[in-house]
Short mmCIF file of C-alpha atoms and ligand atoms in Angstrom, two decimals:
data_model
loop_
_atom_site.label_atom_id
_atom_site.label_comp_id
_atom_site.label_asym_id
_atom_site.label_seq_id
_atom_site.Cartn_x
_atom_site.Cartn_y
_atom_site.Cartn_z
CA THR W 43 161.85 97.79 91.82
CA SER W 44 164.56 100.27 93.06
CA GLU W 45 162.49 100.58 96.69
CA GLU W 46 164.77 102.69 98.91
CA THR W 47 165.73 100.33 101.17
CA PRO W 48 165.19 101.70 104.89
CA ASN W 49 168.14 102.54 107.14
CA VAL W 50 167.21 99.77 109.53
CA ASP W 51 170.23 100.84 111.70
CA LEU W 52 169.09 104.56 112.35
CA ILE W 53 171.62 106.10 115.10
CA THR W 54 169.24 108.62 116.99
CA LEU W 55 170.49 111.15 118.90
CA THR W 56 169.31 109.27 122.18
CA ARG W 57 171.02 106.10 121.51
CA HIS W 58 174.62 107.79 120.53
CA VAL W 59 174.42 110.01 123.47
CA LEU W 60 173.57 106.49 125.46
CA SER W 61 176.81 104.99 123.71
CA ASP W 62 178.49 107.68 125.02
CA GLN W 63 177.49 107.36 128.22
CA LEU W 64 178.15 103.40 128.21
CA ARG W 65 181.48 104.05 126.86
CA LEU W 66 182.14 106.23 130.11
CA GLY W 67 181.58 103.06 131.89
CA SER W 68 179.91 103.19 135.74
CA THR W 69 180.93 106.91 136.48
CA ALA W 70 178.05 108.00 134.11
CA THR W 71 174.69 107.63 135.79
CA GLY W 72 172.60 108.44 132.69
CA ASP W 73 171.57 112.00 134.28
CA LEU W 74 173.40 114.05 131.71
CA THR W 75 171.59 111.45 128.90
CA LEU W 76 167.82 112.29 130.59
CA LEU W 77 168.83 116.03 130.51
CA LEU W 78 170.08 115.68 126.82
CA THR W 79 166.59 114.41 125.94
CA ALA W 80 164.89 116.82 127.83
CA ILE W 81 166.77 119.64 125.54
CA GLN W 82 166.20 117.35 122.59
CA VAL W 83 162.31 117.79 123.43
CA THR W 84 162.53 121.63 123.74
CA SER W 85 164.34 121.59 120.12
CA LYS W 86 161.49 119.60 118.72
CA PHE W 87 158.80 121.97 120.68
CA ILE W 88 160.64 125.10 119.29
CA ALA W 89 161.37 123.96 115.95
CA THR W 90 157.56 123.19 115.58
CA ASN W 91 156.35 126.70 116.62
CA VAL W 92 159.45 128.61 114.65
CA ARG W 93 157.96 126.78 111.43
CA LYS W 94 154.26 127.70 112.54
CA ALA W 95 155.37 131.15 113.33
CA ARG W 96 156.11 131.65 109.75
CA LEU W 97 152.67 130.51 108.45
CA ILE W 98 150.20 132.20 111.59
CA ASN W 99 152.46 135.17 112.05
CA LEU W 100 153.21 134.22 115.27
CA VAL W 101 156.33 136.35 115.40
CA GLY W 102 154.42 139.55 116.08
CA LEU W 103 155.54 141.62 119.05
CA ALA W 104 154.76 140.76 122.38
CA GLY W 105 151.56 142.45 123.55
CA GLU W 106 149.92 141.91 120.49
CA THR W 107 146.52 139.68 121.04
CA ASN W 108 146.03 136.72 118.46
CA VAL W 109 142.59 135.94 117.18
CA GLN W 110 141.69 134.25 120.25
CA GLY W 111 142.32 137.57 121.87
CA GLU W 112 144.87 135.93 123.95
CA GLU W 113 148.16 137.88 124.60
CA GLN W 114 150.85 136.79 122.21
CA LYS W 115 153.87 135.46 123.00
CA LYS W 116 156.97 136.76 120.83
CA LEU W 117 158.70 133.26 119.84
CA ASP W 118 161.71 133.89 121.81
CA VAL W 119 159.76 134.40 124.87
CA LEU W 120 157.78 131.17 124.41
CA SER W 121 161.03 129.50 123.59
CA ASN W 122 162.32 130.47 126.68
CA ASP W 123 159.21 129.39 128.64
CA ILE W 124 159.72 126.10 126.88
CA MET W 125 163.06 125.24 127.91
CA VAL W 126 162.86 126.55 131.82
CA ASN W 127 159.96 124.38 132.37
CA ALA W 128 161.38 121.12 130.54
CA LEU W 129 164.65 121.77 131.94
CA ARG W 130 162.86 122.16 135.71
CA ALA W 131 160.90 119.18 134.90
CA SER W 132 163.50 116.95 133.87
CA GLY W 133 164.99 116.91 137.64
CA LYS W 134 168.23 116.99 136.56
CA THR W 135 169.18 120.80 136.87
CA ALA W 136 170.28 123.15 139.72
CA VAL W 137 170.79 126.51 138.08
CA LEU W 138 169.42 127.92 134.89
CA VAL W 139 170.83 131.10 133.04
CA SER W 140 168.59 132.13 129.86
CA GLU W 141 169.26 135.01 127.47
CA GLU W 142 165.47 136.09 128.39
CA LEU W 143 165.90 136.55 132.01
CA ASP W 144 167.86 138.95 134.05
CA ASP W 145 168.44 136.39 137.13
CA ALA W 146 169.50 132.72 137.36
CA ILE W 147 166.64 130.51 138.16
CA ILE W 148 167.80 128.23 141.08
CA ILE W 149 165.82 125.45 141.03
CA GLU W 150 163.70 124.33 144.19
CA ASP W 151 164.53 121.18 145.98
CA GLY W 152 162.40 119.03 145.05
CA TYR W 153 163.26 119.11 141.22
CA LYS W 154 166.87 119.94 142.00
CA GLY W 155 169.47 117.99 139.87
CA LYS W 156 173.24 118.29 139.38
CA TYR W 157 173.82 120.19 136.10
CA CYS W 158 173.53 123.74 135.19
CA VAL W 159 172.41 125.07 132.09
CA VAL W 160 172.55 128.45 130.37
CA PHE W 161 170.96 129.13 127.08
CA ASP W 162 170.00 131.35 124.35
CA PRO W 163 166.51 129.99 123.65
CA LEU W 164 166.46 131.78 120.32
CA ASP W 165 169.33 133.69 119.05
CA GLY W 166 169.01 135.71 116.16
CA SER W 167 165.25 135.83 116.62
CA SER W 168 165.34 139.40 115.04
CA ASN W 169 166.01 137.98 111.61
CA ILE W 170 162.68 135.35 111.80
CA ASP W 171 160.65 137.54 110.03
CA ALA W 172 162.86 137.10 107.09
CA GLY W 173 163.20 133.67 106.98
CA VAL W 174 166.70 133.82 108.29
CA ASN W 175 167.90 130.42 110.13
CA ILE W 176 167.80 131.06 113.94
CA GLY W 177 168.50 128.56 116.89
CA THR W 178 168.98 127.57 120.24
CA ILE W 179 172.36 127.58 122.24
CA PHE W 180 173.06 125.97 125.28
CA GLY W 181 176.39 124.84 127.56
CA ILE W 182 175.78 122.83 130.48
CA TYR W 183 178.11 122.75 133.70
CA ARG W 184 177.73 119.96 136.38
CA VAL W 185 177.67 121.79 140.06
CA ARG W 186 181.03 122.00 141.61
CA PRO W 187 181.31 119.09 144.27
CA ASP W 188 180.52 120.89 147.35
CA SER W 189 177.69 122.85 145.96
CA THR W 190 173.80 122.37 145.94
CA GLY W 191 173.70 124.81 142.92
CA THR W 192 174.18 128.92 143.35
CA ILE W 193 175.40 131.45 140.98
CA GLU W 194 178.95 130.65 141.32
CA ASP W 195 178.24 127.15 139.72
CA VAL W 196 177.89 129.04 136.22
CA LEU W 197 180.29 131.82 137.03
CA ARG W 198 183.16 129.30 135.78
CA PRO W 199 185.22 129.17 132.66
CA GLY W 200 183.60 127.40 129.56
CA SER W 201 186.62 125.20 129.79
CA GLU W 202 184.36 123.41 132.82
CA MET W 203 181.51 122.72 130.69
CA VAL W 204 180.82 119.29 130.12
CA ALA W 205 178.46 119.47 127.34
CA ALA W 206 177.56 122.28 124.73
CA GLY W 207 175.66 122.66 121.37
CA TYR W 208 172.89 124.16 119.12
CA THR W 209 170.17 123.43 117.52
CA MET W 210 169.65 125.36 114.02
CA TYR W 211 165.89 126.06 112.71
CA GLY W 212 166.30 126.07 108.90
CA SER W 213 164.96 123.90 105.90
CA SER W 214 165.28 121.27 108.64
CA ALA W 215 166.35 121.46 112.19
CA ASN W 216 169.93 120.59 112.90
CA LEU W 217 171.48 119.80 116.57
CA VAL W 218 174.84 120.13 116.84
CA LEU W 219 176.44 118.61 120.06
CA SER W 220 179.70 117.82 121.78
CA THR W 221 179.75 115.90 125.51
CA GLY W 222 183.65 116.53 125.35
CA SER W 223 185.21 113.73 122.83
CA GLY W 224 184.11 115.54 119.51
CA VAL W 225 181.36 117.08 117.69
CA ASN W 226 178.43 115.39 116.08
CA GLY W 227 175.51 116.84 114.16
CA TYR W 228 171.68 115.25 114.06
CA THR W 229 169.02 116.17 111.85
CA LEU W 230 165.43 116.13 112.97
CA ASP W 231 163.37 113.61 110.80
CA ALA W 232 159.73 115.12 111.77
CA SER W 233 158.16 111.98 110.50
CA LEU W 234 159.89 110.24 113.57
CA GLY W 235 160.30 112.93 115.92
CA GLU W 236 163.84 111.91 116.15
CA PHE W 237 167.08 113.45 115.72
CA ILE W 238 169.17 111.31 113.55
CA LEU W 239 173.06 111.12 113.44
CA THR W 240 173.62 112.71 110.05
CA HIS W 241 177.29 114.56 110.55
CA PRO W 242 179.51 112.12 112.63
CA ASN W 243 182.41 113.56 114.12
CA ILE W 244 182.35 117.23 112.86
CA THR W 245 186.19 118.44 111.90
CA ILE W 246 186.68 122.01 110.95
CA PRO W 247 189.25 122.58 108.08
CA SER W 248 192.39 123.73 109.30
CA ARG W 249 192.07 126.94 106.92
CA GLY W 250 189.03 128.04 105.10
CA LYS W 251 188.47 130.86 102.65
CA ILE W 252 185.54 132.59 104.16
CA TYR W 253 185.65 135.62 106.56
CA SER W 254 182.33 136.16 108.54
CA PHE W 255 182.14 139.73 110.00
CA ASN W 256 179.65 142.50 109.99
CA GLU W 257 181.79 145.26 108.27
CA GLY W 258 178.89 147.57 108.73
CA ASN W 259 181.20 148.35 111.97
CA ALA W 260 184.69 148.69 109.83
CA MET W 261 184.85 152.34 111.29
CA TYR W 262 184.87 151.56 114.80
CA PHE W 263 187.17 148.48 114.32
CA HIS W 264 190.43 148.63 116.34
CA PRO W 265 193.56 148.26 113.88
CA PRO W 266 194.01 144.38 114.66
CA VAL W 267 191.31 143.80 113.13
CA THR W 268 191.42 146.51 110.48
CA ALA W 269 194.73 145.00 109.55
CA TYR W 270 193.95 141.29 109.52
CA LEU W 271 190.90 141.90 107.25
CA LYS W 272 192.83 143.96 104.90
CA SER W 273 195.41 141.18 104.70
CA ILE W 274 192.73 138.52 103.40
CA LYS W 275 190.86 141.03 101.34
CA PHE W 276 193.83 142.78 99.50
CA PRO W 277 196.04 139.51 99.49
CA ALA W 278 199.72 139.69 97.88
CA PRO W 279 199.84 137.61 94.72
CA PRO W 280 199.65 134.91 94.20
CA LYS W 281 197.06 134.51 96.95
CA SER W 282 193.22 135.40 95.97
CA PRO W 283 190.98 137.16 98.39
CA TYR W 284 188.33 135.25 101.03
CA SER W 285 184.91 135.66 100.32
CA ALA W 286 182.75 137.54 102.42
CA ARG W 287 179.45 135.27 104.34
CA TYR W 288 177.63 136.91 106.93
CA ILE W 289 174.00 136.05 108.03
CA GLY W 290 173.90 137.84 111.07
CA SER W 291 172.40 135.14 113.15
CA MET W 292 175.30 133.31 115.15
CA VAL W 293 174.42 129.66 115.00
CA ALA W 294 174.04 129.96 110.88
CA ASP W 295 177.41 131.87 110.82
CA VAL W 296 178.92 129.05 113.31
CA HIS W 297 177.33 125.88 111.46
CA ARG W 298 178.85 127.27 108.39
CA THR W 299 182.32 127.85 109.89
CA LEU W 300 182.47 124.64 111.39
CA LEU W 301 181.24 122.97 108.43
CA TYR W 302 183.25 124.73 105.85
CA GLY W 303 186.17 126.38 107.81
CA GLY W 304 187.19 129.82 107.84
CA ILE W 305 186.86 132.53 110.38
CA PHE W 306 183.92 134.16 112.20
CA GLY W 307 184.25 137.28 114.17
CA TYR W 308 182.18 139.67 116.49
CA PRO W 309 185.08 142.07 117.62
CA ASN W 310 184.96 144.42 120.46
CA ASP W 311 185.39 148.05 119.06
CA LYS W 312 185.30 151.81 119.70
CA LYS W 313 181.45 151.42 120.20
CA SER W 314 181.08 148.18 121.71
CA LYS W 315 183.85 148.16 124.17
CA SER W 316 183.02 144.17 125.07
CA GLY W 317 181.82 143.35 121.63
CA LYS W 318 178.16 142.52 121.45
CA LEU W 319 177.90 138.59 122.10
CA ARG W 320 177.05 137.27 125.49
CA LEU W 321 180.02 135.19 127.07
CA LEU W 322 178.13 132.59 129.44
CA TYR W 323 175.11 131.35 126.31
CA GLU W 324 176.78 132.58 123.10
CA ALA W 325 180.53 132.74 123.21
CA PHE W 326 181.51 129.63 125.42
CA PRO W 327 179.23 127.02 123.93
CA MET W 328 180.31 128.08 120.35
CA ALA W 329 183.95 128.34 121.81
CA TYR W 330 183.73 124.80 123.24
CA LEU W 331 182.18 123.22 120.00
CA THR W 332 184.75 124.73 117.79
CA GLU W 333 188.01 123.90 120.09
CA GLN W 334 185.96 120.19 120.03
CA ALA W 335 185.99 120.32 116.36
CA GLY W 336 189.81 120.86 115.93
CA GLY W 337 189.19 124.99 115.74
CA ILE W 338 190.62 127.90 117.91
CA ALA W 339 187.97 130.57 119.98
CA THR W 340 189.76 133.33 120.85
CA THR W 341 189.00 137.37 122.13
CA GLY W 342 191.93 138.24 119.91
CA THR W 343 194.67 137.87 122.77
CA LYS W 344 193.03 135.00 125.29
CA ARG W 345 191.40 131.78 124.88
CA ILE W 346 187.76 132.35 125.39
CA LEU W 347 187.09 129.04 127.44
CA ASP W 348 189.64 130.51 129.99
CA ILE W 349 187.63 133.46 130.75
CA VAL W 350 186.18 133.59 134.40
CA PRO W 351 182.74 135.42 133.95
CA THR W 352 181.99 137.80 136.60
CA SER W 353 178.16 138.31 135.73
CA ILE W 354 175.99 136.25 133.74
CA HIS W 355 174.94 138.25 130.83
CA GLU W 356 178.43 139.54 130.30
CA ARG W 357 179.81 140.33 126.79
CA CYS W 358 182.81 139.43 125.13
CA PRO W 359 184.87 139.58 121.67
CA VAL W 360 184.57 136.36 119.69
CA PHE W 361 187.04 135.08 116.97
CA LEU W 362 186.38 131.60 115.95
CA GLY W 363 187.29 129.17 113.11
CA SER W 364 189.96 127.32 111.57
CA LYS W 365 193.14 126.88 113.54
CA ASP W 366 195.19 128.58 110.52
CA ASP W 367 192.79 131.74 110.15
CA VAL W 368 192.22 132.46 113.82
CA GLN W 369 196.25 132.11 114.17
CA ASP W 370 196.37 134.82 111.67
CA LEU W 371 193.97 136.89 113.42
CA MET W 372 196.04 136.37 116.74
CA LYS W 373 199.30 137.30 115.16
CA PHE W 374 197.78 140.83 113.90
CA TYR W 375 197.01 141.38 117.82
CA LYS W 376 200.48 140.70 119.15
CA GLU W 377 202.00 142.96 116.05
CA THR W 378 199.75 145.94 115.74
CA PRO W 379 199.22 148.59 118.17
CA LEU W 380 195.75 148.61 119.38
CA GLU W 381 195.30 152.38 118.92
CA GLY W 382 196.37 153.64 115.72
P1 LIG K 287 175.03 142.29 114.15
C1 LIG K 287 171.43 138.22 116.74
O1 LIG K 287 170.90 139.24 117.16
C2 LIG K 287 172.99 138.04 117.26
O2 LIG K 287 172.76 138.12 118.82
C3 LIG K 287 174.00 136.91 116.85
O3 LIG K 287 173.12 135.73 116.22
C4 LIG K 287 174.72 137.58 115.75
O4 LIG K 287 175.79 136.94 115.48
C5 LIG K 287 174.57 138.76 116.18
O5 LIG K 287 173.72 139.16 116.85
C6 LIG K 287 174.39 139.90 114.79
O6 LIG K 287 174.80 141.19 115.13
O7 LIG K 287 175.25 143.59 114.81
O8 LIG K 287 175.98 142.04 113.05
O9 LIG K 287 173.20 142.48 113.61
#
């Protein structure tokens, strides 16, 4: 019979990261591998809760009580708690920054490790009721050589991150990760409970045909953005216009951009002077992945990964995607006066 022969050489995320570690030779101690395993477990746990949420209406607002009369946690609060507990328990972290927590967590000595993790536990959660893909975004720094782990260890340019990734919760759970030598995508095989390598060496096309902006903000856009969008929507013949795709969930919009190419943008504008997206745990990880996949990530005038954060929740403008598309955008910033 044409029984499907099982793949007997499954490359799980753990095995793939371990092979990365072995490639690094003796400098790697396995701590990053163990940290990534902890992050993997949190993604599996969150994926389960996201799936359940759609069934048992777990997405209710905080403060409501469920049938057991328990205080119901919003899914993003639950996801935050899952990540904080697992990252602390891993014994590999020193500083944690979460979109859900006003202050950074400095891990106590008994559990302190040498990595700092900045994360948005459930980005785009306002979309979950509509069944839109949402995700976890994370970035990892190693503590500075002379530091035992303080806030200064995460107020560093994204270029100093040693790893970054996201997990997108959709029809399947996709974990996309870079540890500094390219980008790989893994899909959760729920029956195994393992993330399996399905998208080795993700490389973003040098040019795409898709632009991804919330044009509902167009009346507030600064002239360079308006001029750029005009150039791709009303191109001179024989060029044809780009297609618009905007999901409103960063993980989903960036995932599509990495795979299909094009440009994703959340500009700063007259209404939001620094834009909306957070530098540390949205812009930095996505910029790190974009560059590792061969693309560009800029504020319009500056490489995102070169920004030095001054506070853990600051925002920044984001344009990222295919090299040629983002370079076109940057040209408009050079040539168009800011205020028209
Ligand atoms: P807007 C989701 O709330 C989010 O933080 C990102 O995931 C997404 O890219 C952006 O905001 C969408 O914002 O203003 O277009 O709804």
